[in-house]
Coordinates of C-alpha atoms in Angstrom, one line a residue:
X136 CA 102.4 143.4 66.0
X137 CA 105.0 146.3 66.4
X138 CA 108.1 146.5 68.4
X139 CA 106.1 148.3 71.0
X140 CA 103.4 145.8 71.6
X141 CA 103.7 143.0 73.0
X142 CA 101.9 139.4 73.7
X143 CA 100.9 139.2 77.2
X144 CA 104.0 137.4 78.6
X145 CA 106.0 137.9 81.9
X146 CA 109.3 136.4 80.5
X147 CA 108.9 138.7 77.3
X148 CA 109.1 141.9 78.8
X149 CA 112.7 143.1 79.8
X150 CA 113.5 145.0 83.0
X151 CA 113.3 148.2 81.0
X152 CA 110.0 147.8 80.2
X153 CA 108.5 146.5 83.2
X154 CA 109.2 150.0 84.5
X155 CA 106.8 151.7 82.1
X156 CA 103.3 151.8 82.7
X157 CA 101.6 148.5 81.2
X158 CA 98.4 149.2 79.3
X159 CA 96.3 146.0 78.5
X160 CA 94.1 146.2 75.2
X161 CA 91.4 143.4 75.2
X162 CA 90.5 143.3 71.0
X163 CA 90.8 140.6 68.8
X164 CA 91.7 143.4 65.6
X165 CA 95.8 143.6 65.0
X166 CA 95.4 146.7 63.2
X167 CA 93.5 148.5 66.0
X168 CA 95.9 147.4 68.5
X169 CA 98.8 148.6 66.9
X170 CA 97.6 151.9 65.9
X171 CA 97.2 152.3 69.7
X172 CA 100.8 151.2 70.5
X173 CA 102.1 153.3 68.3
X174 CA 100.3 156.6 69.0
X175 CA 100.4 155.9 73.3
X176 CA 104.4 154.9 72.5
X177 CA 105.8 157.7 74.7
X178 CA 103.2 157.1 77.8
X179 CA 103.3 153.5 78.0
X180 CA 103.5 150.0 76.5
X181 CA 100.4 148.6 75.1
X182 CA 100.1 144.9 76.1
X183 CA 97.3 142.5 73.8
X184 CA 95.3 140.8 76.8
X185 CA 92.4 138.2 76.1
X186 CA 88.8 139.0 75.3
X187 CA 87.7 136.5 78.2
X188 CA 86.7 137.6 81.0
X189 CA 88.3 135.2 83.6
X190 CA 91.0 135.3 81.8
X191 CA 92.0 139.2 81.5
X192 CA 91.4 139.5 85.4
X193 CA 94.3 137.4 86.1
X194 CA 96.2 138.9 83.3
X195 CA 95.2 142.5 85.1
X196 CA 96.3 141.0 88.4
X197 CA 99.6 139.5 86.7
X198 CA 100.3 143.2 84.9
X199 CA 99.2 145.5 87.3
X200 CA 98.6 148.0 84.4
X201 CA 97.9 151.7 84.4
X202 CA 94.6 150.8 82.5
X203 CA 93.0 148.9 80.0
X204 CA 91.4 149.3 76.8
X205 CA 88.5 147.0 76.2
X206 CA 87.4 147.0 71.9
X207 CA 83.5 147.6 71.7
X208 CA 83.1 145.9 68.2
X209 CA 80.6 143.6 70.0
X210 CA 79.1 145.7 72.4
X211 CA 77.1 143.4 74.6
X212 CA 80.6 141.0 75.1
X213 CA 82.0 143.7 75.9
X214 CA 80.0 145.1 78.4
X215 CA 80.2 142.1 80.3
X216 CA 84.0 142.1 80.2
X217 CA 84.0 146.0 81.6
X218 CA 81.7 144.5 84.2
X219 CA 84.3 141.8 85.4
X220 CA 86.6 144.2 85.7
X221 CA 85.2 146.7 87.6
X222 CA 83.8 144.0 89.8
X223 CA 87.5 142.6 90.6
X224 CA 89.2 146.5 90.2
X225 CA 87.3 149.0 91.4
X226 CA 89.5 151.6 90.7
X227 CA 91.2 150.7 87.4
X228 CA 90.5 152.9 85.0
X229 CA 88.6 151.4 81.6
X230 CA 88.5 152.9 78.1
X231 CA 86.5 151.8 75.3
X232 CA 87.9 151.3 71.9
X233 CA 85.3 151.8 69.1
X234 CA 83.8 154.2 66.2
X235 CA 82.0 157.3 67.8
X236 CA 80.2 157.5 64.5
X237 CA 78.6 153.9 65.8
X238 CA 76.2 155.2 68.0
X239 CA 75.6 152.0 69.6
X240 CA 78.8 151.6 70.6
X241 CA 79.3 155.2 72.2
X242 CA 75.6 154.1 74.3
X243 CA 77.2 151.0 75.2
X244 CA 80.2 152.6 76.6
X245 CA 78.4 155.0 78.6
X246 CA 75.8 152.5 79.9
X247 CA 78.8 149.9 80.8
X248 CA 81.1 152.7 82.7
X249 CA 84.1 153.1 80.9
X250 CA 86.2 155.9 81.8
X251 CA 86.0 157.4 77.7
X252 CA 85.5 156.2 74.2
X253 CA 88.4 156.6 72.6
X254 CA 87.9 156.5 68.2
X255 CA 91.7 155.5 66.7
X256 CA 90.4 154.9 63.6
X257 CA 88.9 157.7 62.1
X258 CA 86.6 157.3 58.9
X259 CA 88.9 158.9 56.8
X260 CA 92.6 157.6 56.9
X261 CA 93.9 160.5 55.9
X262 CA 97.6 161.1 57.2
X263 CA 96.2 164.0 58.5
X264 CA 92.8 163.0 59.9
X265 CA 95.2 159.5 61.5
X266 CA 97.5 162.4 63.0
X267 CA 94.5 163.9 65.1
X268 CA 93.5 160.7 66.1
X269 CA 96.6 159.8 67.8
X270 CA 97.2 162.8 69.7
X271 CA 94.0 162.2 70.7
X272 CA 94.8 159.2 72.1
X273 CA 97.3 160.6 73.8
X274 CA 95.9 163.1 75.1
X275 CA 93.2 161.1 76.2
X276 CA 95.5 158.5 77.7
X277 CA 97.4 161.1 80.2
X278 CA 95.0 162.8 81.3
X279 CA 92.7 159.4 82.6
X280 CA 96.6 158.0 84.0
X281 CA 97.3 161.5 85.8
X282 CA 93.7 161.2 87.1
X283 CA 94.0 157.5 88.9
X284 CA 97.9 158.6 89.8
X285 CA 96.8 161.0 91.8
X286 CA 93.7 158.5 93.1
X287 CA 96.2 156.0 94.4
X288 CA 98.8 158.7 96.2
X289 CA 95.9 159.9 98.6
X290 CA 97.5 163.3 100.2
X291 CA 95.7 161.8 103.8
X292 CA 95.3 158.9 105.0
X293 CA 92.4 159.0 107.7
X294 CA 91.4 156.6 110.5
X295 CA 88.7 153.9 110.8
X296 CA 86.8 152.7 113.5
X297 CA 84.7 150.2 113.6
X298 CA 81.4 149.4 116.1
X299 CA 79.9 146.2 117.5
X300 CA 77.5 145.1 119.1
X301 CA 77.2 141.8 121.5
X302 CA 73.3 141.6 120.5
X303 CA 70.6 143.5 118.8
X304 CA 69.7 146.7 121.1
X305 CA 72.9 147.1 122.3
X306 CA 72.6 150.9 121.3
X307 CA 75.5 150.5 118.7
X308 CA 73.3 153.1 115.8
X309 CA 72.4 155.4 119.1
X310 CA 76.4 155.5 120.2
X311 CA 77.5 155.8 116.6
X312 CA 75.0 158.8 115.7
X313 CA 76.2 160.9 119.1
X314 CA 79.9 159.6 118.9
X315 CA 80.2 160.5 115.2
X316 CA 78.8 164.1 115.2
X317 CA 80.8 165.1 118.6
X318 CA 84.0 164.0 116.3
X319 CA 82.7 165.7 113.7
X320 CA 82.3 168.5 115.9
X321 CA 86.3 168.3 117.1
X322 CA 87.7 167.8 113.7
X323 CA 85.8 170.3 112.2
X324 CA 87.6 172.7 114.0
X325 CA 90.2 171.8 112.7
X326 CA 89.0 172.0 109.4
X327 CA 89.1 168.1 109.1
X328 CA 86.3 165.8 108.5
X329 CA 84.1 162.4 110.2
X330 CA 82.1 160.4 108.1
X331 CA 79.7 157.6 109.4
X332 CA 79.2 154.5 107.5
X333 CA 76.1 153.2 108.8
X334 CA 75.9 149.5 107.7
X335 CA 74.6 148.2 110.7
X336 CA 71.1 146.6 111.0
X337 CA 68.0 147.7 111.1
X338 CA 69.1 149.3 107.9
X339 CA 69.3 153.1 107.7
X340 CA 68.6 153.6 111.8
X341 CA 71.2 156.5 111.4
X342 CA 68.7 158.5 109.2
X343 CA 66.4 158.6 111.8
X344 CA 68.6 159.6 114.6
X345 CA 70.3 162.5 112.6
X346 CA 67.5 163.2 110.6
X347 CA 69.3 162.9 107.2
X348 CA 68.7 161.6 104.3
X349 CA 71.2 159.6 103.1
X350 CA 70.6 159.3 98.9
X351 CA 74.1 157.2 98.3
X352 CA 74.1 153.9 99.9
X353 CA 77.1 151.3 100.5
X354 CA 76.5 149.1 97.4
X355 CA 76.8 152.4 95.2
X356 CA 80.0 153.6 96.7
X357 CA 81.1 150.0 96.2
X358 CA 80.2 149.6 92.3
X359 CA 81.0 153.4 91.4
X360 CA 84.6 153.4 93.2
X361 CA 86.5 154.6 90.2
X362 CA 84.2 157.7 90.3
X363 CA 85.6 159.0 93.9
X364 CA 87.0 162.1 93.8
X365 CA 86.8 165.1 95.8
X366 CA 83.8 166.8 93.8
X367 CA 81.6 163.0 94.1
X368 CA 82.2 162.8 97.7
X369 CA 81.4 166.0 98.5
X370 CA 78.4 166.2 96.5
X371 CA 77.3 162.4 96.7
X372 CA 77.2 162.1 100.7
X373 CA 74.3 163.1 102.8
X374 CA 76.0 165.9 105.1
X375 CA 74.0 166.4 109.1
X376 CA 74.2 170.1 110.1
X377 CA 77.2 169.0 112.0
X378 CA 79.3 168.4 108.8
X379 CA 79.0 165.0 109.0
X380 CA 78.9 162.3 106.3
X381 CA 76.4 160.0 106.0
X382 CA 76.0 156.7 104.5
X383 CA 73.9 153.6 104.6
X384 CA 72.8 150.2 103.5
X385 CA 70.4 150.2 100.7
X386 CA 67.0 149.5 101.5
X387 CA 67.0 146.3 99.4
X388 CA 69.8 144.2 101.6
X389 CA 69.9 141.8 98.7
X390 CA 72.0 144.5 96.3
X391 CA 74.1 143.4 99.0
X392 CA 75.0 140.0 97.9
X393 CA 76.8 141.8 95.0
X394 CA 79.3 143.6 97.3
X395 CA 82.5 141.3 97.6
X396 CA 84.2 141.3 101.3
X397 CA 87.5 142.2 98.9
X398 CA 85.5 145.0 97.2
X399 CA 84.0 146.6 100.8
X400 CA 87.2 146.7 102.1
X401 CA 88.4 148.3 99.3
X402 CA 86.2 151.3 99.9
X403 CA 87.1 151.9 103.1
X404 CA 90.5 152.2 102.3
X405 CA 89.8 154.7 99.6
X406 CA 87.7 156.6 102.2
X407 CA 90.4 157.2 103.4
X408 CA 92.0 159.6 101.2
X409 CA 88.5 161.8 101.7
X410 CA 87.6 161.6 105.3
X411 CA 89.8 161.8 108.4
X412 CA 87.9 159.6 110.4
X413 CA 85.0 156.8 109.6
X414 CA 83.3 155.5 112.1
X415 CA 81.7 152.3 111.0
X416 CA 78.7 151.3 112.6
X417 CA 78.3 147.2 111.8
X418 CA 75.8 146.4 114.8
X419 CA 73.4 143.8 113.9
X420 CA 75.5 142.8 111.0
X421 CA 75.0 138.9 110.4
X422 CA 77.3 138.1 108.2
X423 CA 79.9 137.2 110.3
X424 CA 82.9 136.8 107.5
X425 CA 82.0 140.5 106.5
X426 CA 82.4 141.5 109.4
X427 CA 85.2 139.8 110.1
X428 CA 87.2 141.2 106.5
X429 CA 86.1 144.7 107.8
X430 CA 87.8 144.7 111.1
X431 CA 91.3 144.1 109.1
X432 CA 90.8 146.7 108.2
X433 CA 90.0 148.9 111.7
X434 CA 92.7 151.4 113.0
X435 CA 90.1 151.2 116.7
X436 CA 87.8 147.8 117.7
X437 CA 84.9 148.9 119.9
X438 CA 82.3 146.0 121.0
X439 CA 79.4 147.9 122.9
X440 CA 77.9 145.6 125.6
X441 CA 74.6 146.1 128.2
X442 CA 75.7 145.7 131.7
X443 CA 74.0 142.7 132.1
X444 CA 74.5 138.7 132.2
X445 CA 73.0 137.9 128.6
X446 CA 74.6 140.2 126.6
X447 CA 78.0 139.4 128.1
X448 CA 77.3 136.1 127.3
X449 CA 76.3 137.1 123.6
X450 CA 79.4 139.4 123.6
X451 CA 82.0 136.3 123.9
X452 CA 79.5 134.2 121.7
X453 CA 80.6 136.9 119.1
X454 CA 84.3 137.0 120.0
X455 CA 84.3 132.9 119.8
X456 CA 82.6 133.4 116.2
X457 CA 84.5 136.1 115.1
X458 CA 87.3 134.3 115.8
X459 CA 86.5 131.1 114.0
X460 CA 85.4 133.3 110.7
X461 CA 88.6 135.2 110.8
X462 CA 91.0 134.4 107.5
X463 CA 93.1 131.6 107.6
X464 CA 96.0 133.7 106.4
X465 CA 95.4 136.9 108.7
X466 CA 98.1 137.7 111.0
X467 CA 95.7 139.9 113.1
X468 CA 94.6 138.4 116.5
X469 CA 94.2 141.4 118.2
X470 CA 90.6 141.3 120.6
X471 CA 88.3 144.3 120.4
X472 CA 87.9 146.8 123.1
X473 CA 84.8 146.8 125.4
X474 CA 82.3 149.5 125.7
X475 CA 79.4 149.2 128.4
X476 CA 76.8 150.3 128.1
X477 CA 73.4 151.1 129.7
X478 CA 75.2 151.1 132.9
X479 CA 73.4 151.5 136.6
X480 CA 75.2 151.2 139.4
X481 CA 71.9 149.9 141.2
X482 CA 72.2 146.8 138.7
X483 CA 75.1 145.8 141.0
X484 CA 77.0 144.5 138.0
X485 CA 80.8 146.3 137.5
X486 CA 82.1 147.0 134.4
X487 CA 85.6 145.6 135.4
X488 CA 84.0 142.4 136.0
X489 CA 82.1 142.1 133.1
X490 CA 85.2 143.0 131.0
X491 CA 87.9 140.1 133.1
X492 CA 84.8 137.6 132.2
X493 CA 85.5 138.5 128.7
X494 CA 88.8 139.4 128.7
X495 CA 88.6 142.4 127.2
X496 CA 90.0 145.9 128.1
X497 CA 87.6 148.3 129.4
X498 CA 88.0 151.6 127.1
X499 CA 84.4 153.4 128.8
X500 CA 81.3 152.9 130.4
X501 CA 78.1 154.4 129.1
X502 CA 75.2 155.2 132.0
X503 CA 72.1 153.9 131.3
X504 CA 70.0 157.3 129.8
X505 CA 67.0 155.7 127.7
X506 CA 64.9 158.1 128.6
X507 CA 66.9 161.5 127.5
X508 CA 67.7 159.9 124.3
X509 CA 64.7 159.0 123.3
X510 CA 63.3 162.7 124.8
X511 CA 65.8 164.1 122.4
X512 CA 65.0 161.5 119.2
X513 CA 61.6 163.1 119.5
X514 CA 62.8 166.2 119.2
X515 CA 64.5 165.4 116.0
X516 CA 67.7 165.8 117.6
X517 CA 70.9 164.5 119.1
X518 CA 71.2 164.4 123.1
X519 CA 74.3 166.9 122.4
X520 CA 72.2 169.0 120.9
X521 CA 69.3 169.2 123.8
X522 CA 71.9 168.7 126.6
X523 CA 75.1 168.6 126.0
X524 CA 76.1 168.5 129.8
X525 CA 74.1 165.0 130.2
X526 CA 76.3 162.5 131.6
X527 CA 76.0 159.8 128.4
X528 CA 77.1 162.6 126.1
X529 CA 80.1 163.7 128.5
X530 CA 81.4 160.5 128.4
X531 CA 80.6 159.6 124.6
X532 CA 82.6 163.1 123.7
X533 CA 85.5 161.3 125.9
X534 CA 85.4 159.0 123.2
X535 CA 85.2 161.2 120.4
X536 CA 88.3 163.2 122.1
X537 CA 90.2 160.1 122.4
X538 CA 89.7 159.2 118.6
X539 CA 90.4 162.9 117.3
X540 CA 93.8 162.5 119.4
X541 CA 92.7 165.2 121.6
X542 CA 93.2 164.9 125.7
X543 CA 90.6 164.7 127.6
X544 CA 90.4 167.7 130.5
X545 CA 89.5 166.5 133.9
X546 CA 87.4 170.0 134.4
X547 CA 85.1 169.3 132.0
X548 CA 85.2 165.6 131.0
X549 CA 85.6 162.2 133.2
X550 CA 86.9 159.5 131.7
X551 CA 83.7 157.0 131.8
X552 CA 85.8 154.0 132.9
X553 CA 87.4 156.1 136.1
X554 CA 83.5 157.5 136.8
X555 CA 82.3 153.9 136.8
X556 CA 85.4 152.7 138.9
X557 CA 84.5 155.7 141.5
X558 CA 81.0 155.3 141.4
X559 CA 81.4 151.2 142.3
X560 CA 83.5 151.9 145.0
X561 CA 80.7 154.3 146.2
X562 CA 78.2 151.9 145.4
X563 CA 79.8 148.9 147.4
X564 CA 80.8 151.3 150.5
X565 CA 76.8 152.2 150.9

């Protein structure tokens, strides 16, 4: 082993050297590995890791490296191991060590989702013919580093907000469609961007309501993370006419049971770096320990809520459980904010009362407008698109103003918890 590899040890690495990028190589061949170390000398220190899986993720975790080189000799082994490490790092970049001339190997690469093959033996060890191969490597090396550099240092860093719903039919996917596109609609001016993450259930009910198809669904972004750039997001996403980005569940909910509460939230965050706001529609959503890793990660907490008895009484049923699922070590006990909705002042049920009996803050009041949305759902549209003066899309675009950090002007907009404090004093004077 040469003076610039070393064994993967915490206490044998000096200060020095713990400030240059680490790059892990998972191969059992001493010659291979130090051929590496000594042509990738100048960009980083090559670091032998262990061919098993369970082991090398904690030796990633231990390392934090730049990225790691995993030897193809035995292509279906290590295929595996590129799987575990994908699974556990999304975004860490994986390069293949192996003979391009094998074409076995290259397929196996390819299939498996490393980053590059990279050949540092060639077949003739000519000085001349070992020359190219290094800088080849080098080359090679900077250019996938300088890549996931400028992956982790996002120029933006956008917001997320997340739905819920106290009970199935709450209206969540109905609110999230309108509420999305109308911040869409506000950003876009601005030359900034909304994307809705539909992973609510029924799966897919956004599809419907914007009448887009959405081809990339949550599970995909999850497992092809390290792909995100710019060009993927903007080709990958299903875009409404708005501008809007759309994504859903897949239609098989059990791909789902590969998707890691870890690696979800994980996706968000990098959403971030390509979309200034997500709203996250997770109404329906079951599994109550996803949902709860999720809303960590919310910059806005919205629980939507019928004005009426039983879904109040659902609503704190899901606060209570939300409550008991939350982490053990999460320092986050921060209650959502409540959204009615549905709301008819002939019900004779306030929306200040209903929030004090959950003892939640009231951030707006939705009126009850079933009939105009689903007119407009028919129509293959939005009820901002067929009439944008309706009362349920005057105060959604409240919302939307409120997210996009925009005031809200009296002239044109009411703040829907002041209308629905007027319209019960009204209500209780008659």
């Amino acid at each position: 082993m040469t003076a610039a590899t070393q064994s993967f040890a915490p206490e044998a690495v000096s200060a020095d050297e713990r400030a240059r990028p680490r790059l892990l190589c998972a191969s059992a061949q001493p010659g291979r590995i130090a051929r590496l170390a000594a042509a990738l000398a100048t960009v980083g220190e090559v670091m032998l890791a262990s061919t098993v899986a369970a082991q090398l993720v904690q030796e990633i975790a231990s390392a934090a490296p730049a990225l790691v080189f995993i030897d193809f000799d035995t292509p279906v082994e290590a295929t595996m191991l590129v799987a575990e490490v994908h699974r556990a790092f999304p975004l860490l970049p994986v390069i293949a060590l192996g003979s391009e001339a094998v074409g076995e190997i290259a397929l196996a690469a390819m299939r498996a989702g490393a980053r590059d093959l990279l050949d540092i033996e060639p077949r003739h060890a000519t000085p001349e013919a070992m020359q190219i191969a290094a800088l080849r490597a080098l080359d090679m090396v900077s250019r996938i580093m300088a890549q996931a550099s400028a992956m982790s240092a996002p120029a933006r860093r956008g917001k997320l907000t997340v739905l819920l719903g106290a009970r199935t039919g709450a209206g969540v996917s109905t609110l999230a469609a309108n509420l999305s596109v109308l911040l869409q609609k506000r950003l876009g001016k601005r030359n900034q961007g909304a994307a809705l993450l539909d992973l609510g259930l029924p799966a897919a009910d956004s599809t419907l309501l914007l009448d887009t198809r959405s081809e990339l669904h949550f599970h995909d972004a999850v497992h092809n993370l390290r792909r995100f750039d710019e060009t993927f997001v903007h080709t990958a996403f299903a875009r409404h006419a708005s501008g809007l980005a759309l994504m859903t569940l897949p239609a098989d909910l059990a791909e789902m049971r590969t998707v890691s509460y870890a690696a979800a939230v994980k996706t968000l965050e990098r959403l971030r770096a390509f979309f200034d706001h997500q709203v996250v529609d997770l109404g329906g959503f079951s599994n109550l320990e996803f949902v709860s890793h999720l809303i960590e990660a919310a910059d806005t907490l919205w629980l939507v809520c019928d004005a009426n008895i039983a879904s109040a009484v659902s609503a704190a049923s899901l606060c209570t459980a939300l409550e008991s699922a939350r982490d053990a070590e999460s320092t986050s006990h921060r209650k959502p904010e409540l959204i009615v909705n549905k709301h008819d002042p002939a019900c004779n049920l306030r929306p200040e009362a209903l929030a004090a009996r959950l003892g939640l803050p009231l951030v707006a009041t939705l009126p009850a407008r079933a009939q105009a949305l689903v007119r407009a759902v028919n129509q293959g549209q939005l009820l901002g698109d067929t009439a944008p003066a309706d009362p349920y899309v005057r105060a959604v675009d409240a919302l939307a103003a409120q997210l996009a950090g925009e005031p809200v002007r009296a002239s044109n907009d009411v703040a829907p918890a002041s209308l629905a404090r007027l319209s019960a004093r009204l209500f209780k004077r008659a």
